[in-house]
CSV table of C-alpha atoms in Angstrom, one decimal:
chain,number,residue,atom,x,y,z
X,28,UNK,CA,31.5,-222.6,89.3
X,29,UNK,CA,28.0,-220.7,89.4
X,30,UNK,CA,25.8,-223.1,89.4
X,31,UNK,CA,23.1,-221.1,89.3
X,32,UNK,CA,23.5,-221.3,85.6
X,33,UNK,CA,21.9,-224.9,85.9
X,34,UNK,CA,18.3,-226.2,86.2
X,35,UNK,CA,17.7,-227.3,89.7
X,36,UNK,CA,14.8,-228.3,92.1
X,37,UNK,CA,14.7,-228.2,95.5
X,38,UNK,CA,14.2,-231.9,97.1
X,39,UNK,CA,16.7,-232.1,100.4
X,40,UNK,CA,17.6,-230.2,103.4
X,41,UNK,CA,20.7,-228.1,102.4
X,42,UNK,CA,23.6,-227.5,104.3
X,43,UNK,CA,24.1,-231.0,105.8
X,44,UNK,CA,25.7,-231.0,109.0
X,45,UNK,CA,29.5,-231.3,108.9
X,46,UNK,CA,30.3,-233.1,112.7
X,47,UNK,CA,33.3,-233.7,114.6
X,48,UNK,CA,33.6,-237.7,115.7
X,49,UNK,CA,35.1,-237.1,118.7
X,50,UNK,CA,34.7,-240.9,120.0
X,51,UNK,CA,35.4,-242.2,117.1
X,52,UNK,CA,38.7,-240.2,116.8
X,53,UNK,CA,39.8,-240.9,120.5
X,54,UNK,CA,39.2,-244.8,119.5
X,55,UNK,CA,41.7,-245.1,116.3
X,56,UNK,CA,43.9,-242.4,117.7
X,57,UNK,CA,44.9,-241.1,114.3
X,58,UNK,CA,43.3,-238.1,112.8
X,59,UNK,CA,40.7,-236.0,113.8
X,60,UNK,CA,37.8,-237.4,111.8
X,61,UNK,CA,34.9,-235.2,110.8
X,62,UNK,CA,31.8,-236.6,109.1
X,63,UNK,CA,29.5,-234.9,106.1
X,64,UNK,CA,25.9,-235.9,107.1
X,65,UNK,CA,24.5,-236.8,103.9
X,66,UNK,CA,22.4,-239.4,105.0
X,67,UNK,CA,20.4,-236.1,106.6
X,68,UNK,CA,19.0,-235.2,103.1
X,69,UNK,CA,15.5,-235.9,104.1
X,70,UNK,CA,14.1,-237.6,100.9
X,71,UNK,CA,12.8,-240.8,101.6
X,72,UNK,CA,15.0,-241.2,104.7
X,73,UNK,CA,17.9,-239.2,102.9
X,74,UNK,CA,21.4,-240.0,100.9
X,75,UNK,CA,23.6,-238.8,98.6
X,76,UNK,CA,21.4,-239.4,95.6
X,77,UNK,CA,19.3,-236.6,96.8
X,78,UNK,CA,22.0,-234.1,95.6
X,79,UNK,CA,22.3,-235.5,91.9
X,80,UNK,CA,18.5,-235.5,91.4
X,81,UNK,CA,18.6,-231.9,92.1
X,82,UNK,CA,19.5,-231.6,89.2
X,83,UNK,CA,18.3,-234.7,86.8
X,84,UNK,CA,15.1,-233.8,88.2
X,85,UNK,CA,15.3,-230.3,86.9
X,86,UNK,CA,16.3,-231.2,83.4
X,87,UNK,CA,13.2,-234.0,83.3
X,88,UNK,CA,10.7,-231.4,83.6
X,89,UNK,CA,12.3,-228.8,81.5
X,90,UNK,CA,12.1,-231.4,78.9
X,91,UNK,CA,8.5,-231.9,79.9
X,92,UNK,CA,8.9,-235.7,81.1
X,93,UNK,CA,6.1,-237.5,83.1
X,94,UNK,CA,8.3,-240.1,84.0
X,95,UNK,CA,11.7,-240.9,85.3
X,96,UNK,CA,13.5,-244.6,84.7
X,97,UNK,CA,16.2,-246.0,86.5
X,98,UNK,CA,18.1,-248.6,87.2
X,99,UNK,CA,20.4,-250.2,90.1
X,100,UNK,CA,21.0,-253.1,92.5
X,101,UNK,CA,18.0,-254.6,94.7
X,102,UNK,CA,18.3,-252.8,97.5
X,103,UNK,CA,19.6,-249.7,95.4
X,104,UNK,CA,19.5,-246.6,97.6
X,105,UNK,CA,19.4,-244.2,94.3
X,106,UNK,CA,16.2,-246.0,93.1
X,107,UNK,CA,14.4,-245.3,96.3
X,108,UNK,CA,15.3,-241.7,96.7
X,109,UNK,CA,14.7,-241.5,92.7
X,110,UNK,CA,11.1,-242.6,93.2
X,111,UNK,CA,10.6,-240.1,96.0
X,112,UNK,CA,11.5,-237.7,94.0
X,113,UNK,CA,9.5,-238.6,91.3
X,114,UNK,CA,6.4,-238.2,93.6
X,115,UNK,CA,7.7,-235.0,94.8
X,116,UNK,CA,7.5,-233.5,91.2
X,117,UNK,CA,3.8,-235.8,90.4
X,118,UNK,CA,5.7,-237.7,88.0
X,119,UNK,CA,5.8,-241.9,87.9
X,120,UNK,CA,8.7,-244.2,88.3
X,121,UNK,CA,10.2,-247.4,86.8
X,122,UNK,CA,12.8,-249.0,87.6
X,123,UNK,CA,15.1,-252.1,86.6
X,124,UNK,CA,16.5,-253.9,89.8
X,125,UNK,CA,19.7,-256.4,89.2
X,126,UNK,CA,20.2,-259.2,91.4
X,127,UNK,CA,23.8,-258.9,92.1
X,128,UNK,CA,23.5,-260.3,95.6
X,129,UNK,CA,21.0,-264.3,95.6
X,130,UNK,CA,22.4,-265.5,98.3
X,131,UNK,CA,21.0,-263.2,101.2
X,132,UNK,CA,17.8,-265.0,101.7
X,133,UNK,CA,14.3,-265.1,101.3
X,134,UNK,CA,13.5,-261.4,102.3
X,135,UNK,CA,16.4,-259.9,100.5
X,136,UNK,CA,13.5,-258.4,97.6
X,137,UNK,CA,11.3,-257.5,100.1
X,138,UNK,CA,12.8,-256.1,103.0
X,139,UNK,CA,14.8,-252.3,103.5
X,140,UNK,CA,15.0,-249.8,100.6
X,141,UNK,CA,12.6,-252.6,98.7
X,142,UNK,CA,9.9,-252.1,100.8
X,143,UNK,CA,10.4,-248.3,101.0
X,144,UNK,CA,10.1,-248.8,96.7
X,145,UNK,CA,6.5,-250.1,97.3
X,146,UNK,CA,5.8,-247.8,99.7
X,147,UNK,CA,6.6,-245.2,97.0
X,148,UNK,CA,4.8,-246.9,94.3
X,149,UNK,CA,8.0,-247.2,92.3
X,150,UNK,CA,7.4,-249.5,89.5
X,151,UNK,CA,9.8,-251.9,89.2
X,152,UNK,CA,11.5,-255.3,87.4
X,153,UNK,CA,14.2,-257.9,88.2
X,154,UNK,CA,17.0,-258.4,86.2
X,155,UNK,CA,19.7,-260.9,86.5
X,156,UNK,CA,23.3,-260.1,86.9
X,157,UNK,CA,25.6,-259.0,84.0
X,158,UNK,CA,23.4,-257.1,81.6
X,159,UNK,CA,24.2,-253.7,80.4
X,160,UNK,CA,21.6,-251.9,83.3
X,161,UNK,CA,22.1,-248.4,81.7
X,162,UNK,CA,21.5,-250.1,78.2
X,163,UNK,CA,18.4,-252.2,79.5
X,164,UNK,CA,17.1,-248.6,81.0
X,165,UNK,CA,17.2,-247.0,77.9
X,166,UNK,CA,15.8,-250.0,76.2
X,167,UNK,CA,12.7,-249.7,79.1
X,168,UNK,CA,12.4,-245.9,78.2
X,169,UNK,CA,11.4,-246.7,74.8
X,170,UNK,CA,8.7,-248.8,75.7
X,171,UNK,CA,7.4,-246.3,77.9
X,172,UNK,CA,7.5,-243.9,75.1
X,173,UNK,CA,5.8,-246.7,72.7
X,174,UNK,CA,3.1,-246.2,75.5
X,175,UNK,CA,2.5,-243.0,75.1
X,176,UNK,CA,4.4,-241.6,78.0
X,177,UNK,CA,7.0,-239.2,78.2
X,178,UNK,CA,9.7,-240.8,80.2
X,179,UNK,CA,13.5,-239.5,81.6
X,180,UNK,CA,16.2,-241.8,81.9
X,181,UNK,CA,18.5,-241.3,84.1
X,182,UNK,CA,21.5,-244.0,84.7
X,183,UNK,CA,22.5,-246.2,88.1
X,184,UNK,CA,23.6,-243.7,90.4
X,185,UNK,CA,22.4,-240.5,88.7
X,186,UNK,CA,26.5,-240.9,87.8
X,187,UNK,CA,26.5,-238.5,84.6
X,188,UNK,CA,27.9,-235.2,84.2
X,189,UNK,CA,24.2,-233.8,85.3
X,190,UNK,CA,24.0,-235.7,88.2
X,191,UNK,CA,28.0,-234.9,89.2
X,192,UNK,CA,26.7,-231.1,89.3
X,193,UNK,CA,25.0,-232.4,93.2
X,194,UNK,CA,28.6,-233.1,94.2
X,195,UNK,CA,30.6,-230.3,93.0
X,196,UNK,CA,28.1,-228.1,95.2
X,197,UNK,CA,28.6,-230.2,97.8
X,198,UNK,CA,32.6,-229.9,97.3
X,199,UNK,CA,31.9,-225.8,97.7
X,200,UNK,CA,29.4,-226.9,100.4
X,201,UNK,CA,31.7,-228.2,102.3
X,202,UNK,CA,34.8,-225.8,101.7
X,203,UNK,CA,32.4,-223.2,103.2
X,204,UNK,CA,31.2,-224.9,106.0
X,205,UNK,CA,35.0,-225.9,106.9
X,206,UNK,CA,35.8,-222.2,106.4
X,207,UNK,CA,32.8,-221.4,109.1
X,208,UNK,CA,34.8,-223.7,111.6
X,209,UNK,CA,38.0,-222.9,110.8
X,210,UNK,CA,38.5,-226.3,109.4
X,211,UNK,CA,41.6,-227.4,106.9
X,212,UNK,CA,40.5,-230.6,105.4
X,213,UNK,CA,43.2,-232.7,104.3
X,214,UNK,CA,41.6,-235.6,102.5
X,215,UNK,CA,37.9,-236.6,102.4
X,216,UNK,CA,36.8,-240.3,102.3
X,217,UNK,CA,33.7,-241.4,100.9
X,218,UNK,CA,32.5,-244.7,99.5
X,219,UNK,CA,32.8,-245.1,95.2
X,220,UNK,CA,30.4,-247.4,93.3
X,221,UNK,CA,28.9,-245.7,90.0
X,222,UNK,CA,31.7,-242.5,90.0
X,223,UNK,CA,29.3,-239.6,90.1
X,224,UNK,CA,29.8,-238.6,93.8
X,225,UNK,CA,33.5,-238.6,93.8
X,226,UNK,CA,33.9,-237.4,90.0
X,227,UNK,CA,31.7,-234.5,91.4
X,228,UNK,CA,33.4,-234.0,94.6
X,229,UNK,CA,36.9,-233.9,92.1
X,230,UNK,CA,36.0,-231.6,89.5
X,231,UNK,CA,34.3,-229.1,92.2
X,232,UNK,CA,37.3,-229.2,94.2
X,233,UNK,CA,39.8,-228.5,91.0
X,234,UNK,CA,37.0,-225.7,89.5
X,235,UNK,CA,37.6,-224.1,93.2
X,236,UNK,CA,41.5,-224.6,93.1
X,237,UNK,CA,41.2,-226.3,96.3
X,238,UNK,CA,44.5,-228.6,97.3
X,239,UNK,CA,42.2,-231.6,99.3
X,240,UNK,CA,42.6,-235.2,98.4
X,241,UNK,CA,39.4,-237.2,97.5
X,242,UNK,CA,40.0,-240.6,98.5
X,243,UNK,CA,37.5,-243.7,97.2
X,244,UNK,CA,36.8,-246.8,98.6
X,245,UNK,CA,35.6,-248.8,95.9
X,246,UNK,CA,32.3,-251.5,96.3
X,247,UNK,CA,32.9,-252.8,93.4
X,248,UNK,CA,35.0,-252.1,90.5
X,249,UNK,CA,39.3,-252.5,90.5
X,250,UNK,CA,41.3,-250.1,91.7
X,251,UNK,CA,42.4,-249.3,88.4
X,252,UNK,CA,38.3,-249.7,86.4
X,253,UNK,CA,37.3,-247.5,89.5
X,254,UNK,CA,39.9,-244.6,89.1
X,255,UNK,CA,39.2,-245.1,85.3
X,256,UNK,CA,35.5,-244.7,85.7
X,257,UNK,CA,35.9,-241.8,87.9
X,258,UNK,CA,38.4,-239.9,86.1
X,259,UNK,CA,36.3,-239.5,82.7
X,260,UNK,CA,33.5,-238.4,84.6
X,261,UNK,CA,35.2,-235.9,86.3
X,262,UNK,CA,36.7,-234.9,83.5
X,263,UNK,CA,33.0,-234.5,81.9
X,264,UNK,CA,31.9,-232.7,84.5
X,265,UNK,CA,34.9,-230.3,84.7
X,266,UNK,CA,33.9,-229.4,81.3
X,267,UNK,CA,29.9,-228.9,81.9
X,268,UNK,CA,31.1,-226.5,84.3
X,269,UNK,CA,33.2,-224.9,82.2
X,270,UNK,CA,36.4,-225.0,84.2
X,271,UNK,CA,40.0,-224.0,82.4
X,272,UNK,CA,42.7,-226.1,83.0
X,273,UNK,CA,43.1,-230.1,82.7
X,274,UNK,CA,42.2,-232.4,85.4
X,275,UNK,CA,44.8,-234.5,86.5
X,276,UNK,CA,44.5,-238.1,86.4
X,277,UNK,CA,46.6,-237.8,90.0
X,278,UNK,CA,43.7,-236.4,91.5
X,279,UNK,CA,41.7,-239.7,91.5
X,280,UNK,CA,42.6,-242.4,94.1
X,281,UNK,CA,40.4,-245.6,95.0
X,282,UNK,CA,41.2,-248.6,96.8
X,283,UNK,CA,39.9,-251.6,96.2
X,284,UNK,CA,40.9,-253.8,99.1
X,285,UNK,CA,37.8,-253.7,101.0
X,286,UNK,CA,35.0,-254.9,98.3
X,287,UNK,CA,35.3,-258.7,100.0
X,288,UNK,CA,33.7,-261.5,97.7
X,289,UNK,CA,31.9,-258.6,95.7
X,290,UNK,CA,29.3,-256.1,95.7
X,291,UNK,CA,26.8,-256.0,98.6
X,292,UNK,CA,28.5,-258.6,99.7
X,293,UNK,CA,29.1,-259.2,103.7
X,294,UNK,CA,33.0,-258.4,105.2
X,295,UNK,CA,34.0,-258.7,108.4
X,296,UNK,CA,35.6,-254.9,108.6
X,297,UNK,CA,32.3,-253.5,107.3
X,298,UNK,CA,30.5,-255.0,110.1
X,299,UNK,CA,32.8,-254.0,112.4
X,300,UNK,CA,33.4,-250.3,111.0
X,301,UNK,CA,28.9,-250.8,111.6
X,302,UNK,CA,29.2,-251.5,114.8
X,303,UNK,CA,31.6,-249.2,115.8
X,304,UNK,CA,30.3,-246.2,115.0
X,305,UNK,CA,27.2,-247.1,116.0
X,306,UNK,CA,28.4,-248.0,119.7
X,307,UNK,CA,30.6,-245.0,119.7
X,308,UNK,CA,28.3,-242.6,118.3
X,309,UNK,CA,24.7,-243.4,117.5
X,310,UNK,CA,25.5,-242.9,113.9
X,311,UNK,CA,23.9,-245.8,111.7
X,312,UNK,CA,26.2,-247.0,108.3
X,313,UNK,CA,24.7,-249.1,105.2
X,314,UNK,CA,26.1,-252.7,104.6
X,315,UNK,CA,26.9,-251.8,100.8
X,316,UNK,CA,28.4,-248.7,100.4
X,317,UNK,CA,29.0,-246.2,103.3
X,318,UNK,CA,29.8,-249.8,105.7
X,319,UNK,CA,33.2,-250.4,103.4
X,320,UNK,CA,34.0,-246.7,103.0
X,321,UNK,CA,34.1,-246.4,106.8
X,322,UNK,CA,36.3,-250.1,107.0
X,323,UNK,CA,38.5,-248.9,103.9
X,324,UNK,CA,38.9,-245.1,106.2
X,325,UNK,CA,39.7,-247.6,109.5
X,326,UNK,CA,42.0,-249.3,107.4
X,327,UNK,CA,44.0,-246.3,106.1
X,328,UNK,CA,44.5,-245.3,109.5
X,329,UNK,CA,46.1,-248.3,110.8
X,330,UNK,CA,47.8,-248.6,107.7
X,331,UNK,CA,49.4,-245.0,108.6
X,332,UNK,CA,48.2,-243.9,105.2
X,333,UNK,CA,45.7,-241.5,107.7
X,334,UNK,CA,48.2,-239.8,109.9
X,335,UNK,CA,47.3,-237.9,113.2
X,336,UNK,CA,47.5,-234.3,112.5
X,337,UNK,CA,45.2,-234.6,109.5
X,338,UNK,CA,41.9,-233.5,108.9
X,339,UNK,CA,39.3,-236.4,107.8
X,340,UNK,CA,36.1,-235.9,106.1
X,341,UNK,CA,34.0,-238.7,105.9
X,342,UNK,CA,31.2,-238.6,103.8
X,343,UNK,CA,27.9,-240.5,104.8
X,344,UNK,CA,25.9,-241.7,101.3
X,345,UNK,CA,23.1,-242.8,103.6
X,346,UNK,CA,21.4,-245.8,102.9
X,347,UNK,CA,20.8,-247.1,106.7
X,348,UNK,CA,16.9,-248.5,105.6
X,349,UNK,CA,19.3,-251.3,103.9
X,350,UNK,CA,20.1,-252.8,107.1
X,351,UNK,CA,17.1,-254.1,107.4
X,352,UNK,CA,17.9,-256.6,104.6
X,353,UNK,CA,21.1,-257.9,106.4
X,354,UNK,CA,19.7,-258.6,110.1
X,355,UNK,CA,21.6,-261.9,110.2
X,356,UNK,CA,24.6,-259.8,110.6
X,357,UNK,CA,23.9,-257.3,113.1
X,358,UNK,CA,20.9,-258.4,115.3
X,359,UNK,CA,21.7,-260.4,118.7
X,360,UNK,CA,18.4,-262.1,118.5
X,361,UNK,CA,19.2,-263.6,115.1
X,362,UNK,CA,22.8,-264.8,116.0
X,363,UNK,CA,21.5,-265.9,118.9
């Protein structure tokens, strides 16, 4: 792939650990289940978006922006890591925030990634559910530029063919780091929202001719929107890094079972698949994305669609500072 050949900046703390769960294995008795730390990026408490902005970071100040604009859900992990990184490199940050979840109370705008926006000086507006976010972005960029600033948009999730780039190095990432162990991976789970991690983690795998199955547990979109979604970025990406060969539609799977009543939206398996890895090994989940990948993993194995003898590679997104905007569902105190 040489990625080298792309503009990048250096914002997290690269190779994340790749750890055995050896609790967690012994308690579903399936496969052995591995876990990809990427809530250990470091910026701003870490995540997957870190990867991404590598690389939309990069392009923004080759094209000599002063500002980056975003957009995603209230307690949107990728806007807090985007404004971190926007301090790293001095520039500002604005951001568009949709309410997609009203009925989580009072502190639901203030509390978890939120805060950590203020803290960051990100500058951000509401917007109510159902709009075109990218579009509205775009829209915001314009006035900034009307302004007299020189800003760089960059969609929900860092989820274009720029952004993908941070997940097809982590697909090599991780090959080499299995390779170190003397790991076969069979499938990786991971939770899928806006496509660019697993459309990354697809096309690096296919560029390296690497026979492991990507498997997505959707947060939001269909089965069949989500695979959709994922597939044309992949395929986007696959061609940015100038890969021979088509990418098979095949290669993208996503289950939708586990969204519940909708996005960031309470289920009892994500507060379960919480609190058991938590209790079984100190690792903390979020309540929106990487909470239902671990419930939709849990679910495969007692499905038997996750045999024993396999390999597992779960991938933590991060996001744990969200928590903090859900304590009705985790704290004793509060059920109390």
């Amino acid at each position: 792939m040489h990625l080298a050949r792309f503009n990048r900046i250096s914002l997290g703390h690269f190779p994340t650990p790749l750890e055995k769960l050896e609790n967690l294995s012994r308690t579903l008795d399936g496969p052995e289940i591995y876990i990809k730390r990427d809530d250990c990026t470091g910026l701003a408490t870490g995540g997957n978006k870190t990867r991404k902005l590598e690389f939309l970071v990069a392009d923004a100040v080759a094209q000599g922006a002063d500002t980056l604009v975003t957009q995603g859900a209230t307690q949107s992990n990728h806007v807090r890591q985007t404004a971190a990184a926007a301090r790293r490199v001095g520039m500002k940050c604005h951001a568009l925030l949709e309410r997609r979840v009203t009925n989580m109370g009072d502190d639901y705008e203030a509390a978890g990634n939120v805060l950590l926006d203020d803290m960051l000086r990100c500058e951000y507006e509401y917007r109510d559910e159902g709009l075109d976010m990218n579009a509205e972005a775009e829209a915001l960029g314009e006035r900034l530029r009307d302004r007299g600033l020189k800003p760089y948009v960059i969609p929900g999730g860092g989820s274009n063919a720029i952004g993908a780039l941070g997940y097809a190095s982590c697909a090599a990432e991780l090959l080499q780091q299995a390779d170190s162990q003397n790991l076969k991976i069979d499938r990786i789970v991971h939770a899928t929202g806006s496509a660019g991690t697993q459309a990354g983690l697809v096309a690096g795998l296919h560029a390296m001719n690497a026979p492991v199955r990507v498997e997505g547990i959707s947060v939001r979109a269909s089965r069949e929107k989500q695979i959709d979604n994922v597939y044309k970025l992949a395929c986007r990406t696959s061609e940015l890094l100038g890969v021979k060969g088509d990418l098979s539609r095949d290669l993208i799977e996503a289950y939708d079972e586990y969204v519940g009543p909708g996005y960031g939206q309470p289920t009892d398996a994500m507060v379960d698949a919480i609190s058991l890895l938590a209790a079984d090994e100190g690792i903390f989940l979020d309540p929106v994305y990487s909470g239902k990948g671990m419930a939709g993993m849990i679910g495969l194995i007692r499905a038997g669609e996750l045999k024993k003898g396999e390999n597992v590679v779960f991938i933590h997104t991060g996001g744990a500072s969200a928590l903090f905007a859900y304590p009705h569902l985790f704290s004793r105190q509060k059920a109390a």
